[in-house]
Coordinates of C-alpha atoms and ligand atoms in Angstrom, one line a residue:
M1 CA 24.9 154.5 68.9
I2 CA 21.2 154.0 69.7
P3 CA 20.5 150.3 70.3
G4 CA 18.8 148.6 67.4
T5 CA 20.0 151.1 64.8
A6 CA 23.2 149.3 64.0
T7 CA 23.3 148.2 60.4
I8 CA 25.9 146.2 58.6
R9 CA 28.1 148.7 56.9
Q10 CA 31.1 148.2 54.8
V11 CA 34.3 149.3 56.3
P12 CA 35.5 152.4 54.5
A13 CA 38.5 151.8 52.2
W14 CA 40.8 153.9 54.3
Q15 CA 40.1 151.9 57.4
A16 CA 40.8 148.7 55.6
E17 CA 44.1 150.3 54.4
L18 CA 44.9 151.4 57.9
A19 CA 44.4 147.9 59.2
R20 CA 46.6 146.4 56.5
A21 CA 49.7 148.5 57.5
V22 CA 53.0 146.7 57.6
T23 CA 54.0 145.9 61.3
E24 CA 56.6 143.2 60.9
P25 CA 60.2 144.3 60.3
T26 CA 60.8 141.1 58.2
E27 CA 58.0 142.0 55.9
L28 CA 59.2 145.6 55.4
L29 CA 62.7 144.4 54.6
Q30 CA 61.4 141.9 52.2
L31 CA 59.1 144.3 50.4
L32 CA 62.1 146.6 49.8
G33 CA 64.4 143.8 48.7
L34 CA 66.7 144.4 51.6
G35 CA 68.6 141.7 53.4
Q36 CA 67.5 140.4 56.8
E37 CA 70.7 141.6 58.6
W38 CA 68.8 144.5 60.2
Q39 CA 66.0 142.3 61.3
A40 CA 67.2 141.4 64.8
A41 CA 67.9 145.0 65.8
A42 CA 64.6 146.2 64.2
E43 CA 62.7 143.6 66.2
A44 CA 64.4 144.6 69.5
A45 CA 63.8 148.3 68.9
A46 CA 60.2 147.6 67.8
R47 CA 59.5 146.1 71.2
S48 CA 59.3 149.5 72.9
F49 CA 57.7 151.3 70.0
P50 CA 56.3 149.0 67.3
L51 CA 56.9 149.3 63.6
R52 CA 53.8 150.6 61.7
V53 CA 53.7 151.9 58.1
P54 CA 50.9 152.0 55.5
R55 CA 51.6 150.1 52.3
G56 CA 51.0 153.1 50.1
F57 CA 53.9 154.9 51.9
V58 CA 56.2 151.9 51.5
A59 CA 55.4 152.0 47.8
R60 CA 57.1 155.4 47.6
M61 CA 60.4 154.1 49.0
Q62 CA 63.2 153.1 46.7
R63 CA 63.8 149.3 46.6
G64 CA 67.2 148.2 47.7
N65 CA 68.1 151.5 49.4
R66 CA 68.6 151.1 53.1
H67 CA 69.1 154.9 53.4
D68 CA 65.9 155.8 51.7
P69 CA 64.6 158.9 53.5
L70 CA 61.1 157.5 53.9
L71 CA 62.4 154.2 55.2
R72 CA 64.6 155.9 57.8
Q73 CA 61.5 157.5 59.3
V74 CA 59.9 154.2 60.1
L75 CA 62.5 151.4 60.4
P76 CA 63.4 150.6 64.0
L77 CA 67.2 150.7 64.5
A78 CA 69.7 149.5 67.1
E79 CA 70.6 153.2 67.7
E80 CA 67.3 153.6 69.5
L81 CA 68.2 151.3 72.3
G82 CA 71.0 153.2 73.9
N83 CA 70.6 155.7 76.7
V84 CA 71.9 159.1 75.6
P85 CA 72.3 161.8 78.2
G86 CA 69.9 164.8 77.7
Y87 CA 67.2 162.6 76.1
S88 CA 64.1 161.9 78.1
V89 CA 60.6 160.4 77.8
D90 CA 58.8 163.7 78.1
P91 CA 61.1 166.3 76.5
V92 CA 58.6 169.1 75.9
G93 CA 56.8 169.1 79.3
D94 CA 53.5 167.6 78.0
L95 CA 52.6 166.0 81.3
A96 CA 53.0 169.4 83.1
A97 CA 50.6 171.0 80.6
L98 CA 47.7 168.6 81.0
R99 CA 44.6 170.5 82.1
A100 CA 42.1 167.6 81.8
P101 CA 42.3 164.1 80.3
G102 CA 43.8 164.7 76.8
V103 CA 43.8 168.5 77.1
L104 CA 47.1 170.3 76.9
Q105 CA 47.4 174.0 77.2
K106 CA 50.7 175.7 76.8
Y107 CA 49.9 178.8 74.7
H108 CA 47.5 181.7 74.8
G109 CA 44.2 181.2 73.0
R110 CA 44.7 177.7 71.8
V111 CA 44.3 174.3 73.4
L112 CA 45.6 171.0 72.1
L113 CA 43.7 167.8 72.4
T114 CA 45.4 164.4 72.2
A115 CA 42.3 162.9 70.6
T116 CA 43.6 159.3 70.3
G117 CA 46.7 157.3 70.8
A118 CA 46.5 155.7 67.4
C119 CA 48.6 156.7 64.4
A120 CA 48.7 155.4 60.9
V121 CA 52.5 155.5 60.9
H122 CA 55.0 155.2 63.7
C123 CA 57.7 157.8 63.2
R124 CA 60.8 156.8 65.0
Y125 CA 61.6 160.4 65.9
C126 CA 58.2 161.1 67.5
F127 CA 58.4 163.0 70.8
R128 CA 55.1 161.3 71.9
R129 CA 56.5 157.8 71.5
H130 CA 56.4 157.4 75.3
F131 CA 53.3 159.4 76.0
P132 CA 50.8 157.7 78.3
Y133 CA 47.9 158.0 75.9
H134 CA 45.7 155.5 77.9
E135 CA 45.6 158.2 80.7
A136 CA 45.2 161.1 78.3
Q137 CA 42.7 160.7 75.5
A138 CA 40.3 163.6 75.0
S139 CA 37.9 161.4 73.1
A140 CA 37.7 158.6 75.6
D141 CA 34.5 160.0 77.4
H142 CA 32.9 161.3 74.2
W143 CA 34.9 164.5 74.6
S144 CA 32.9 165.8 77.5
A145 CA 35.8 166.7 79.8
A146 CA 37.7 168.4 77.0
L147 CA 34.6 170.3 75.8
A148 CA 33.8 171.4 79.3
H149 CA 37.3 172.8 79.7
I150 CA 37.1 174.7 76.4
A151 CA 33.6 176.0 77.1
A152 CA 34.8 177.4 80.5
D153 CA 37.6 179.4 79.0
P154 CA 36.5 182.3 76.7
D155 CA 40.1 183.0 75.7
V156 CA 40.2 179.7 73.7
E157 CA 39.7 180.7 70.1
E158 CA 41.4 177.7 68.5
V159 CA 41.2 174.0 69.2
I160 CA 43.9 171.8 67.9
L161 CA 43.3 168.1 67.4
S162 CA 46.6 166.3 67.6
G163 CA 47.6 162.9 68.7
G164 CA 48.2 160.3 68.0
D165 CA 46.6 161.2 64.7
P166 CA 43.1 162.6 64.9
L167 CA 42.2 161.5 61.3
T168 CA 42.5 157.9 62.5
L169 CA 39.2 158.6 64.3
S170 CA 36.0 157.7 62.3
D171 CA 33.9 160.4 60.6
R172 CA 31.2 159.7 63.2
R173 CA 33.6 160.4 66.1
L174 CA 34.9 163.6 64.4
Q175 CA 31.4 164.8 63.5
E176 CA 30.4 164.4 67.1
F177 CA 33.3 166.5 68.3
I178 CA 33.0 169.2 65.6
Q179 CA 29.3 169.7 66.3
A180 CA 29.8 170.1 70.0
L181 CA 32.7 172.5 69.4
T182 CA 30.7 174.6 66.9
A183 CA 28.2 175.2 69.7
I184 CA 30.8 177.0 71.8
S185 CA 30.6 180.5 70.5
H186 CA 34.1 181.7 71.4
V187 CA 35.8 179.0 69.4
R188 CA 36.6 180.2 65.8
R189 CA 39.2 177.9 64.5
L190 CA 39.7 174.1 64.3
R191 CA 43.2 172.8 63.5
L192 CA 44.1 169.2 62.8
H193 CA 47.7 168.0 63.0
T194 CA 47.8 164.9 61.0
R195 CA 50.0 162.7 58.8
L196 CA 47.1 160.9 57.2
P197 CA 46.9 163.1 54.0
I198 CA 50.5 162.1 53.5
V199 CA 50.8 158.5 54.6
L200 CA 47.3 157.4 53.9
P201 CA 45.7 159.8 51.5
E202 CA 42.7 157.5 51.0
R203 CA 41.5 159.0 54.3
V204 CA 40.6 162.2 52.6
T205 CA 37.2 161.3 51.3
P206 CA 34.5 163.6 49.9
E207 CA 32.5 162.9 53.2
L208 CA 35.4 164.1 55.3
C209 CA 35.8 167.2 53.1
A210 CA 32.0 168.0 53.3
M211 CA 32.1 167.7 57.0
L212 CA 34.9 170.2 57.3
N213 CA 33.5 172.5 54.7
Q214 CA 30.0 172.7 56.4
S215 CA 31.3 173.7 59.8
R216 CA 31.3 177.4 60.7
L217 CA 34.8 177.0 62.1
A218 CA 37.7 178.0 59.9
T219 CA 39.7 174.9 59.4
V220 CA 43.5 174.5 59.2
I221 CA 45.2 171.2 58.5
V222 CA 48.9 170.8 59.3
V223 CA 50.3 167.9 57.4
H224 CA 53.6 166.5 58.4
A225 CA 55.9 165.7 55.5
N226 CA 59.6 165.5 56.0
H227 CA 60.8 164.7 52.5
A228 CA 59.8 165.6 48.9
N229 CA 59.5 161.8 48.0
E230 CA 56.5 161.6 50.3
I231 CA 54.5 163.8 48.0
D232 CA 53.1 161.7 45.1
S233 CA 50.0 162.1 42.9
T234 CA 47.8 160.4 45.5
V235 CA 48.9 163.0 48.1
R236 CA 48.4 165.8 45.6
S237 CA 44.8 164.6 44.9
A238 CA 44.0 164.4 48.6
C239 CA 45.4 167.9 49.3
D240 CA 43.4 169.2 46.3
L241 CA 40.2 167.9 47.7
L242 CA 40.9 169.5 51.1
A243 CA 42.0 172.8 49.5
D244 CA 38.9 172.9 47.3
S245 CA 36.8 172.5 50.5
G246 CA 38.3 175.7 51.9
V247 CA 40.8 174.1 54.3
V248 CA 44.0 176.0 54.8
L249 CA 46.9 173.6 54.4
L250 CA 50.3 174.0 56.1
N251 CA 53.2 171.7 56.5
Q252 CA 55.5 171.1 59.5
S253 CA 58.6 169.0 59.4
V254 CA 61.3 167.9 61.7
L255 CA 64.9 168.4 60.7
L256 CA 66.2 164.9 60.7
R257 CA 69.8 163.7 60.3
G258 CA 70.1 161.5 57.1
I259 CA 66.6 162.4 55.9
N260 CA 66.3 166.1 55.1
D261 CA 69.5 167.7 56.5
T262 CA 70.7 169.2 53.2
P263 CA 69.6 172.5 51.6
E264 CA 68.6 170.6 48.5
A265 CA 66.3 168.3 50.4
L266 CA 64.7 171.1 52.3
A267 CA 64.2 173.2 49.2
D268 CA 62.7 170.3 47.3
L269 CA 60.4 169.6 50.2
S270 CA 59.1 173.2 50.2
Q271 CA 58.5 173.0 46.5
A272 CA 56.8 169.6 46.6
V273 CA 54.4 170.6 49.3
F274 CA 53.7 173.9 47.5
N275 CA 52.8 171.9 44.4
A276 CA 50.2 170.1 46.5
R277 CA 48.8 173.5 47.6
V278 CA 50.4 173.3 51.1
L279 CA 52.6 176.1 52.5
P280 CA 55.6 175.4 54.7
Y281 CA 55.0 176.4 58.4
Y282 CA 57.5 175.1 60.9
L283 CA 60.7 173.2 60.7
H284 CA 61.3 171.8 64.1
L285 CA 64.5 171.0 65.7
L286 CA 64.3 167.4 67.1
D287 CA 62.7 167.1 70.5
R288 CA 65.2 165.3 72.6
V289 CA 63.2 162.1 73.2
H290 CA 64.8 158.9 74.3
G291 CA 65.5 156.7 71.3
A292 CA 65.8 159.5 68.7
A293 CA 69.3 160.9 69.4
H294 CA 70.7 159.6 66.1
F295 CA 68.4 162.0 64.2
E296 CA 69.7 165.1 65.9
V297 CA 71.0 168.0 63.8
S298 CA 72.7 170.7 65.9
E299 CA 71.2 174.2 66.2
D300 CA 74.2 175.8 64.4
E301 CA 74.0 173.4 61.5
A302 CA 70.2 174.0 61.3
K303 CA 70.6 177.8 61.1
K304 CA 73.2 177.4 58.3
L305 CA 70.9 175.1 56.4
L306 CA 68.0 177.4 56.7
D307 CA 70.1 180.3 55.5
M308 CA 71.0 178.4 52.4
V309 CA 67.3 177.5 51.8
A310 CA 66.3 181.2 52.3
S311 CA 68.9 182.3 49.7
R312 CA 67.3 180.1 47.0
L313 CA 63.5 180.3 47.7
P314 CA 60.8 183.0 48.0
G315 CA 60.1 183.8 51.6
Y316 CA 56.8 182.0 51.6
L317 CA 58.5 178.7 50.9
V318 CA 60.9 179.0 53.8
P319 CA 59.6 177.4 57.0
R320 CA 60.2 179.0 60.4
L321 CA 62.9 177.1 62.2
V322 CA 61.7 176.5 65.8
R323 CA 62.4 174.5 68.9
E324 CA 59.9 173.7 71.5
V325 CA 61.2 174.7 75.0
A326 CA 59.2 173.3 77.9
G327 CA 57.5 176.2 79.7
A328 CA 58.0 178.8 77.0
A329 CA 55.1 181.0 75.8
Y330 CA 55.4 179.9 72.1
K331 CA 57.5 177.7 69.9
Q332 CA 60.9 179.4 70.0
P333 CA 62.3 180.8 66.7
L334 CA 66.0 180.3 66.1
Ligands
LIG1 C1 52.8 173.1 69.3 C2 51.6 173.4 70.2 C3 50.6 174.3 69.8 C4 50.7 175.0 68.5 O1 51.5 176.0 68.4 P1 51.5 177.1 67.2 O2 52.6 177.9 67.4 O3 50.2 177.8 67.3 O4 51.5 176.2 66.0 C5 49.6 174.5 70.6 N1 49.5 173.8 71.8 C6 50.5 173.0 72.2 C7 50.3 172.3 73.5 C8 51.6 172.7 71.4 O5 52.5 171.8 71.8
LIG2 S1 52.1 160.4 63.2 FE1 52.7 162.1 64.6 S2 52.1 161.4 66.7 FE2 52.1 159.6 65.3 S3 54.1 158.7 65.5 FE3 54.2 160.1 63.8 S4 55.0 162.0 64.6 FE4 54.2 160.8 66.3

């Protein structure tokens, strides 16, 4: 910002909502009318990866249900604390794929930027839960190292902002990046991987939509919903705004034990996202990250589940079942 131009501005509503997220296990249990018997374990597990969940997402959980599929995605559990063989802190080889601070390139034609370490929600299954974001944020130097890397490689047609969650960045920060990216002629597509339209739909403002709509870049937003209960009217309105602005909306999910590991849950999820103008893209097998072993669904079981989903839905509502294999040329279909 140019010195002297700072004016007192109101914090946008979404930023206030982001700041008001629930971060104390006791409060979350209280809000849901659950007993405090899980508090000690939750606090212990939250020490290595803190609890964080927006209030609007908590409002979609069923009170009194400890197995609520939305709650299970965010509540720290004792199961996270044990060491399970085969589970590591960098299961998908992200550190080996770092090309510049915050710049990951694994696949032809597209680079992924870890734009920020911040997320609106902390997903207990997240494969980046141990990622050293402080060493690897593309936006830390006003994007210059990341942009230089992209400009130097004419094969890069698509730039993916991931995270952390790129929509936790302010509009000003995003605008700065999109403008610079638009000036690189070989870049055609911008993709954002974000949970904000789902967990904090207030983020999808007319200003954000206008910014995306005005860019010459084709824009794809991949939202991350894992269960149909995540999609309520606030999410549908946010996705409507994005779709009306010409953004292509896709969903990717992680197959999670106890959350969406039935054919009904997966079929309902596909239909719920479709009703929000979002098409299913990938269903990922869990990345074997330390602390997430209790979410694992085996490959065999996953294939059977997908087969049952495919026998009830049109092809365009069946996500592609994939696993990320460190060093492979693309996400591996199963
Ligand atoms: C997952 C991922 C992508 C995106 O892969 P698509 O198959 O295009 O969705 C790109 N870069 C990196 C580093 C990734 O991990
Ligand atoms: S929003 Fe994405 S990056 Fe952030 S914790 Fe959840 S899965 Fe991980």
